[in-house]
Amino acid sequence: MNKTQKNKATSYHLGQLKAKLAKLKRELITPSGGGGGGPGLGFDVARSGIASVGFIGFPSVGKSTLMSKLTGTDSVAAAYEFTTLTTVPGNMTVNGASIQVLDLPGIIEGAKDGKGRGRQVIAVARTCNLIFIVLDVLKPLKDKAIIENELEGFGIRLNKTPPAITVKKKEKGGIAITNTVPLTHIDADEIRAVLSEYRISNADVAFRCDATLEDLIDVIEGNRVYIPCVYVLNKIDAISIEELDLLYQIPNSVPISSREWLNVDELIEVMWDKLNLVRVYTRPRGQAPDYSSPVVLRRGRSSIDDFCNAIHKEIAKQMKYAMVWGTSAKHARGQKVGLEHVLEDEDIVCIFKR
């Protein structure tokens, strides 16, 4: 496909080929037939905390050392490869929020095809709220490209948002394509070819972004996950200051040394920002706010209703109204709100019952 020149005569054919390739990859990832599924022995981890962070990387890049020091959990670390053979969970507290950290076994090239139990490792990564790709600073770009390719092949989209494309099937009327922005990467023939490959002959397709063919396939497949990612460039104690300056040019990266514990504070700050969490402080009636133990919610699910349910599911039923102080309130003296009000980070809430 890379050698085929793209023009009006070949665009339909290229669209079909890319769609067929995506379907074959899906069948490799989730093979049909009998037999037990599941992540496999040692990979099924009980969830805890408000969010989870998965450590992914090649063997012996320092994942276990970093995880052990962050959480106090004993994840075996040694100078030889494949020290970690199963998922090792741990917990750390950041800004009052309990965050689960998962030290995943080292992956190898070809992991998405099942090499080195790679499928089980990446399957656990799909369920995380944030991925730390831990890289050796002596060869960061090469390893970064390989790991990204493995995760992409398993349906994980790093540091991306779901494309603004809707495909609405209908009973008749053929294919109707609309777009609110110019499409510079895809044309109508390619769109029809992809839909034809997925046996979609009647549908309304709306583009609200300058999408690619791969974006359209992702939407049709419907099994992609979009996860924020931080590239942790470990072992900076082995390089010079000039080389460190070059590493900072890699987007979404944080250079650290897990052995010497250098720049880990910045890594924790970036982790908090990427997780996009909202801290809400409670204020009992007639008392000062309790800043010691905030209720931590995920942005997008941070309404008063979510806040009540995070404490106890009966509170929302008994609530008459709530008083909110902070960024989301319209007035400095506080605002009287209902269950649908959306809270912001470090808001203060007082619940009034019926």
Tab-separated table of C-alpha atoms in Angstrom:
chain	number	residue	atom	x	y	z
A	1	MET	CA	0.000	0.000	0.000
A	2	ASN	CA	2.876	2.367	0.737
A	3	LYS	CA	4.161	1.979	-2.811
A	4	THR	CA	0.752	2.593	-4.406
A	5	GLN	CA	0.299	6.108	-5.673
A	6	LYS	CA	-2.856	7.694	-4.300
A	7	ASN	CA	-5.199	9.173	-6.932
A	8	LYS	CA	-8.833	8.978	-7.999
A	9	ALA	CA	-8.270	5.650	-9.724
A	10	THR	CA	-6.678	3.970	-6.680
A	11	SER	CA	-8.418	5.652	-3.711
A	12	TYR	CA	-11.325	3.166	-3.595
A	13	HIS	CA	-8.926	0.200	-3.750
A	14	LEU	CA	-6.692	1.658	-1.004
A	15	GLY	CA	-9.716	2.251	1.211
A	16	GLN	CA	-10.779	-1.369	0.856
A	17	LEU	CA	-7.287	-2.662	1.604
A	18	LYS	CA	-6.971	-0.570	4.772
A	19	ALA	CA	-10.377	-1.727	5.981
A	20	LYS	CA	-9.497	-5.395	5.296
A	21	LEU	CA	-6.204	-4.957	7.150
A	22	ALA	CA	-8.026	-3.457	10.166
A	23	LYS	CA	-10.482	-6.389	10.224
A	24	LEU	CA	-7.649	-8.931	10.076
A	25	LYS	CA	-5.862	-7.178	12.949
A	26	ARG	CA	-9.059	-7.295	14.986
A	27	GLU	CA	-9.378	-11.043	14.394
A	28	LEU	CA	-5.784	-11.532	15.542
A	29	ILE	CA	-6.411	-9.527	18.721
A	30	THR	CA	-9.723	-11.251	19.565
A	31	PRO	CA	-9.662	-14.682	17.927
A	32	SER	CA	-13.026	-16.394	17.601
A	33	GLY	CA	-13.793	-19.857	18.863
A	34	GLY	CA	-14.118	-21.640	22.181
A	35	GLY	CA	-11.812	-21.643	25.104
A	36	GLY	CA	-11.508	-19.422	28.124
A	37	GLY	CA	-10.670	-15.791	27.653
A	38	GLY	CA	-9.460	-13.449	30.334
A	39	PRO	CA	-6.119	-11.854	30.894
A	40	GLY	CA	-4.452	-15.000	32.180
A	41	LEU	CA	-2.875	-16.117	35.461
A	42	GLY	CA	-1.169	-13.286	37.301
A	43	PHE	CA	-2.658	-10.572	35.107
A	44	ASP	CA	-6.158	-10.215	36.584
A	45	VAL	CA	-5.755	-7.456	39.180
A	46	ALA	CA	-8.429	-6.251	41.618
A	47	ARG	CA	-8.986	-2.539	41.117
A	48	SER	CA	-8.531	-0.011	43.902
A	49	GLY	CA	-8.241	3.760	44.099
A	50	ILE	CA	-9.881	6.453	41.992
A	51	ALA	CA	-7.598	5.865	38.967
A	52	SER	CA	-4.983	3.421	37.681
A	53	VAL	CA	-1.582	4.025	36.087
A	54	GLY	CA	0.133	1.260	34.102
A	55	PHE	CA	3.922	1.034	33.686
A	56	ILE	CA	4.899	-0.331	30.274
A	57	GLY	CA	8.356	-0.730	28.808
A	58	PHE	CA	11.019	-3.111	27.612
A	59	PRO	CA	12.720	-5.351	30.188
A	60	SER	CA	15.259	-3.726	32.541
A	61	VAL	CA	14.366	-0.068	31.988
A	62	GLY	CA	13.687	0.567	35.690
A	63	LYS	CA	9.893	0.115	35.929
A	64	SER	CA	10.016	-2.022	39.059
A	65	THR	CA	12.473	0.275	40.873
A	66	LEU	CA	10.312	3.315	40.169
A	67	MET	CA	7.093	1.558	41.146
A	68	SER	CA	8.570	0.180	44.378
A	69	LYS	CA	9.805	3.600	45.513
A	70	LEU	CA	6.560	5.354	44.573
A	71	THR	CA	4.240	2.913	46.318
A	72	GLY	CA	6.352	1.049	48.865
A	73	THR	CA	5.253	-2.195	47.184
A	74	ASP	CA	7.920	-4.862	46.723
A	75	SER	CA	8.195	-5.309	42.948
A	76	VAL	CA	11.290	-7.411	42.313
A	77	ALA	CA	14.070	-5.375	40.690
A	78	ALA	CA	17.335	-6.812	39.405
A	79	ALA	CA	20.009	-6.217	36.775
A	80	TYR	CA	18.739	-8.968	34.484
A	81	GLU	CA	15.818	-8.971	32.041
A	82	PHE	CA	12.251	-10.220	32.691
A	83	THR	CA	12.444	-9.793	36.487
A	84	THR	CA	8.714	-9.016	36.648
A	85	LEU	CA	6.643	-11.920	35.299
A	86	THR	CA	3.147	-10.936	36.475
A	87	THR	CA	1.279	-7.688	37.091
A	88	VAL	CA	2.363	-6.201	40.430
A	89	PRO	CA	-0.180	-3.723	41.896
A	90	GLY	CA	0.575	-0.952	44.357
A	91	ASN	CA	-1.088	2.202	45.672
A	92	MET	CA	0.116	5.755	46.190
A	93	THR	CA	-1.648	8.853	47.519
A	94	VAL	CA	-1.378	12.109	45.559
A	95	ASN	CA	-3.219	15.246	46.715
A	96	GLY	CA	-5.477	13.103	48.852
A	97	ALA	CA	-6.379	10.730	46.010
A	98	SER	CA	-5.580	7.015	46.130
A	99	ILE	CA	-4.059	5.986	42.789
A	100	GLN	CA	-3.346	2.388	41.805
A	101	VAL	CA	-0.025	1.736	40.068
A	102	LEU	CA	0.411	-1.423	37.975
A	103	ASP	CA	3.911	-2.687	37.200
A	104	LEU	CA	3.415	-4.739	34.037
A	105	PRO	CA	5.930	-7.316	32.775
A	106	GLY	CA	8.408	-6.075	30.183
A	107	ILE	CA	7.114	-6.389	26.620
A	108	ILE	CA	9.088	-7.239	23.493
A	109	GLU	CA	8.675	-6.399	19.835
A	110	GLY	CA	5.780	-8.445	18.461
A	111	ALA	CA	3.871	-8.286	21.764
A	112	LYS	CA	0.583	-7.433	20.018
A	113	ASP	CA	0.913	-10.723	18.108
A	114	GLY	CA	1.265	-12.701	21.338
A	115	LYS	CA	5.050	-12.855	21.782
A	116	GLY	CA	6.237	-12.933	25.385
A	117	ARG	CA	2.668	-12.935	26.751
A	118	GLY	CA	2.383	-9.500	25.172
A	119	ARG	CA	-1.366	-9.758	24.618
A	120	GLN	CA	-2.034	-10.213	28.325
A	121	VAL	CA	0.219	-7.268	29.210
A	122	ILE	CA	-1.397	-4.926	26.671
A	123	ALA	CA	-4.900	-6.120	27.639
A	124	VAL	CA	-4.255	-4.880	31.183
A	125	ALA	CA	-2.895	-1.588	29.780
A	126	ARG	CA	-6.195	-1.038	27.904
A	127	THR	CA	-8.014	-0.771	31.233
A	128	CYS	CA	-5.699	1.889	32.731
A	129	ASN	CA	-6.559	5.581	33.028
A	130	LEU	CA	-2.971	6.622	32.280
A	131	ILE	CA	0.017	4.839	30.762
A	132	PHE	CA	3.643	5.463	31.708
A	133	ILE	CA	5.909	4.236	28.906
A	134	VAL	CA	9.256	3.836	30.655
A	135	LEU	CA	12.214	4.248	28.281
A	136	ASP	CA	15.982	4.006	28.574
A	137	VAL	CA	17.458	7.462	27.888
A	138	LEU	CA	20.255	5.910	25.817
A	139	LYS	CA	17.796	4.747	23.118
A	140	PRO	CA	14.475	6.528	23.760
A	141	LEU	CA	13.206	7.248	20.242
A	142	LYS	CA	13.750	3.741	18.854
A	143	ASP	CA	12.084	2.033	21.827
A	144	LYS	CA	9.293	4.651	21.875
A	145	ALA	CA	8.398	3.936	18.237
A	146	ILE	CA	8.326	0.156	18.799
A	147	ILE	CA	6.128	0.322	21.918
A	148	GLU	CA	3.741	2.818	20.302
A	149	ASN	CA	3.374	0.458	17.335
A	150	GLU	CA	2.596	-2.472	19.648
A	151	LEU	CA	-0.056	-0.511	21.556
A	152	GLU	CA	-1.581	0.971	18.390
A	153	GLY	CA	-1.884	-2.536	16.945
A	154	PHE	CA	-3.922	-3.544	19.991
A	155	GLY	CA	-6.402	-0.693	19.624
A	156	ILE	CA	-4.834	1.740	22.115
A	157	ARG	CA	-4.639	5.355	20.927
A	158	LEU	CA	-2.118	7.363	22.927
A	159	ASN	CA	-2.644	11.068	23.687
A	160	LYS	CA	-5.496	11.281	21.187
A	161	THR	CA	-9.166	12.108	21.456
A	162	PRO	CA	-11.935	10.131	19.724
A	163	PRO	CA	-12.441	11.556	16.210
A	164	ALA	CA	-15.582	13.661	15.722
A	165	ILE	CA	-17.152	11.239	13.247
A	166	THR	CA	-20.614	9.709	13.422
A	167	VAL	CA	-21.799	6.758	11.346
A	168	LYS	CA	-25.554	6.327	11.646
A	169	LYS	CA	-26.936	3.277	9.889
A	170	LYS	CA	-30.357	3.416	8.246
A	171	GLU	CA	-32.644	1.044	6.361
A	172	LYS	CA	-32.451	2.690	2.929
A	173	GLY	CA	-31.200	5.756	1.074
A	174	GLY	CA	-27.596	4.765	0.365
A	175	ILE	CA	-24.533	6.550	1.734
A	176	ALA	CA	-24.861	10.255	2.615
A	177	ILE	CA	-21.590	12.000	3.516
A	178	THR	CA	-21.492	15.423	5.190
A	179	ASN	CA	-18.584	17.396	6.622
A	180	THR	CA	-18.368	20.685	8.521
A	181	VAL	CA	-14.620	21.093	7.855
A	182	PRO	CA	-12.609	20.467	4.658
A	183	LEU	CA	-11.400	16.852	4.367
A	184	THR	CA	-7.759	16.933	3.224
A	185	HIS	CA	-6.773	13.320	4.050
A	186	ILE	CA	-9.728	11.345	2.720
A	187	ASP	CA	-12.174	11.492	-0.199
A	188	ALA	CA	-15.656	10.137	-0.880
A	189	ASP	CA	-14.403	7.061	-2.779
A	190	GLU	CA	-12.245	5.944	0.152
A	191	ILE	CA	-15.106	6.488	2.578
A	192	ARG	CA	-17.462	4.398	0.430
A	193	ALA	CA	-14.809	1.683	0.044
A	194	VAL	CA	-14.362	1.351	3.797
A	195	LEU	CA	-18.122	1.257	4.396
A	196	SER	CA	-18.499	-1.341	1.640
A	197	GLU	CA	-15.863	-3.555	3.280
A	198	TYR	CA	-17.839	-3.423	6.539
A	199	ARG	CA	-21.054	-4.230	4.597
A	200	ILE	CA	-22.580	-0.831	5.358
A	201	SER	CA	-24.634	0.216	2.332
A	202	ASN	CA	-27.077	2.658	3.961
A	203	ALA	CA	-25.767	5.209	6.427
A	204	ASP	CA	-25.381	8.896	7.228
A	205	VAL	CA	-21.695	9.709	7.809
A	206	ALA	CA	-20.863	13.073	9.380
A	207	PHE	CA	-17.333	14.450	9.735
A	208	ARG	CA	-16.710	17.261	12.214
A	209	CYS	CA	-12.928	17.054	11.997
A	210	ASP	CA	-10.281	16.706	9.284
A	211	ALA	CA	-10.151	12.947	9.682
A	212	THR	CA	-7.971	10.265	8.137
A	213	LEU	CA	-9.027	6.873	6.806
A	214	GLU	CA	-7.687	5.291	10.005
A	215	ASP	CA	-9.925	7.558	12.099
A	216	LEU	CA	-12.991	6.392	10.162
A	217	ILE	CA	-12.007	2.743	10.606
A	218	ASP	CA	-11.505	3.306	14.354
A	219	VAL	CA	-15.026	4.720	14.655
A	220	ILE	CA	-16.584	1.824	12.712
A	221	GLU	CA	-14.636	-0.807	14.676
A	222	GLY	CA	-15.777	0.825	17.912
A	223	ASN	CA	-13.278	-1.030	20.122
A	224	ARG	CA	-10.532	1.597	20.386
A	225	VAL	CA	-9.517	3.097	23.725
A	226	TYR	CA	-8.055	6.593	24.023
A	227	ILE	CA	-5.591	6.839	26.896
A	228	PRO	CA	-3.267	9.684	27.930
A	229	CYS	CA	0.391	8.718	28.034
A	230	VAL	CA	3.590	10.034	29.623
A	231	TYR	CA	7.011	8.988	28.337
A	232	VAL	CA	9.211	8.404	31.389
A	233	LEU	CA	12.839	8.743	30.285
A	234	ASN	CA	14.720	6.857	32.991
A	235	LYS	CA	18.440	6.758	33.946
A	236	ILE	CA	19.243	10.456	33.333
A	237	ASP	CA	22.092	10.047	35.831
A	238	ALA	CA	23.978	8.331	32.972
A	239	ILE	CA	23.865	11.280	30.505
A	240	SER	CA	25.141	14.862	30.279
A	241	ILE	CA	23.206	18.119	30.779
A	242	GLU	CA	23.341	18.808	27.010
A	243	GLU	CA	21.743	15.432	26.275
A	244	LEU	CA	19.111	16.084	28.947
A	245	ASP	CA	18.133	19.348	27.197
A	246	LEU	CA	17.520	17.377	23.989
A	247	LEU	CA	15.300	14.865	25.833
A	248	TYR	CA	12.989	17.655	26.999
A	249	GLN	CA	12.105	18.269	23.348
A	250	ILE	CA	10.215	14.946	23.218
A	251	PRO	CA	6.497	15.786	23.696
A	252	ASN	CA	4.753	14.458	26.823
A	253	SER	CA	8.042	13.270	28.300
A	254	VAL	CA	9.559	13.557	31.790
A	255	PRO	CA	13.258	12.650	32.278
A	256	ILE	CA	13.962	11.030	35.670
A	257	SER	CA	16.346	8.744	37.500
A	258	SER	CA	14.569	6.114	39.582
A	259	ARG	CA	17.846	4.963	41.135
A	260	GLU	CA	19.030	8.430	42.228
A	261	TRP	CA	15.419	9.698	42.645
A	262	LEU	CA	15.918	12.705	40.371
A	263	ASN	CA	12.998	14.785	38.994
A	264	VAL	CA	10.351	12.360	40.297
A	265	ASP	CA	8.386	15.290	41.774
A	266	GLU	CA	7.804	16.628	38.257
A	267	LEU	CA	6.654	13.185	37.138
A	268	ILE	CA	4.047	13.069	39.936
A	269	GLU	CA	2.802	16.565	39.000
A	270	VAL	CA	2.440	15.570	35.340
A	271	MET	CA	0.652	12.363	36.379
A	272	TRP	CA	-1.877	14.367	38.410
A	273	ASP	CA	-2.524	16.759	35.504
A	274	LYS	CA	-2.970	13.900	33.005
A	275	LEU	CA	-5.402	11.986	35.236
A	276	ASN	CA	-7.693	15.050	35.224
A	277	LEU	CA	-9.108	14.481	38.701
A	278	VAL	CA	-11.301	16.825	40.737
A	279	ARG	CA	-10.915	17.232	44.508
A	280	VAL	CA	-14.037	18.300	46.408
A	281	TYR	CA	-13.922	19.234	50.094
A	282	THR	CA	-16.869	18.616	52.387
A	283	ARG	CA	-18.233	21.251	54.742
A	284	PRO	CA	-20.543	20.103	57.560
A	285	ARG	CA	-23.295	22.597	58.417
A	286	GLY	CA	-22.045	25.344	60.731
A	287	GLN	CA	-18.443	24.080	60.628
A	288	ALA	CA	-15.225	24.792	58.728
A	289	PRO	CA	-14.409	22.785	55.559
A	290	ASP	CA	-12.546	19.496	55.970
A	291	TYR	CA	-9.391	19.813	53.879
A	292	SER	CA	-7.793	16.607	55.193
A	293	SER	CA	-9.740	14.030	53.142
A	294	PRO	CA	-11.222	15.321	49.863
A	295	VAL	CA	-13.756	13.394	47.813
A	296	VAL	CA	-11.932	12.728	44.523
A	297	LEU	CA	-13.964	12.536	41.295
A	298	ARG	CA	-13.098	12.105	37.627
A	299	ARG	CA	-13.604	15.168	35.429
A	300	GLY	CA	-16.690	14.606	33.293
A	301	ARG	CA	-18.286	12.741	36.207
A	302	SER	CA	-18.031	15.461	38.819
A	303	SER	CA	-21.609	16.659	39.348
A	304	ILE	CA	-23.241	17.064	42.758
A	305	ASP	CA	-25.007	13.753	42.040
A	306	ASP	CA	-21.630	12.034	41.461
A	307	PHE	CA	-20.292	13.670	44.623
A	308	CYS	CA	-23.219	12.348	46.688
A	309	ASN	CA	-22.915	8.840	45.239
A	310	ALA	CA	-19.187	8.789	46.004
A	311	ILE	CA	-20.038	9.254	49.699
A	312	HIS	CA	-23.251	7.192	49.918
A	313	LYS	CA	-25.908	6.365	47.329
A	314	GLU	CA	-28.757	7.453	49.658
A	315	ILE	CA	-27.510	11.038	50.085
A	316	ALA	CA	-28.673	12.178	46.627
A	317	LYS	CA	-32.202	10.906	47.355
A	318	GLN	CA	-32.336	12.807	50.650
A	319	MET	CA	-30.759	16.043	49.382
A	320	LYS	CA	-32.841	19.213	49.245
A	321	TYR	CA	-30.090	21.409	47.797
A	322	ALA	CA	-26.324	21.987	48.092
A	323	MET	CA	-24.200	25.077	48.728
A	324	VAL	CA	-21.003	25.305	46.679
A	325	TRP	CA	-18.002	27.576	47.158
A	326	GLY	CA	-15.115	27.686	44.704
A	327	THR	CA	-14.408	27.926	40.978
A	328	SER	CA	-17.750	26.482	39.833
A	329	ALA	CA	-19.791	28.849	42.029
A	330	LYS	CA	-21.072	32.095	40.508
A	331	HIS	CA	-20.655	34.050	43.750
A	332	ALA	CA	-17.817	34.269	46.273
A	333	ARG	CA	-20.337	33.889	49.104
A	334	GLY	CA	-21.442	30.546	47.628
A	335	GLN	CA	-24.130	29.290	45.281
A	336	LYS	CA	-27.249	27.217	45.923
A	337	VAL	CA	-27.286	24.343	43.400
A	338	GLY	CA	-29.004	21.077	42.499
A	339	LEU	CA	-27.814	17.581	41.603
A	340	GLU	CA	-26.850	18.497	38.018
A	341	HIS	CA	-24.316	21.206	39.008
A	342	VAL	CA	-20.775	20.357	37.775
A	343	LEU	CA	-17.989	20.793	40.336
A	344	GLU	CA	-14.446	22.019	39.711
A	345	ASP	CA	-11.163	21.133	41.429
A	346	GLU	CA	-10.989	22.195	45.116
A	347	ASP	CA	-14.634	23.245	45.370
A	348	ILE	CA	-16.275	23.136	48.801
A	349	VAL	CA	-19.721	21.525	49.187
A	350	CYS	CA	-22.284	21.527	51.959
A	351	ILE	CA	-25.321	19.229	51.532
A	352	PHE	CA	-28.715	20.243	52.950
A	353	LYS	CA	-31.171	17.366	53.414
A	354	ARG	CA	-34.945	17.445	53.251
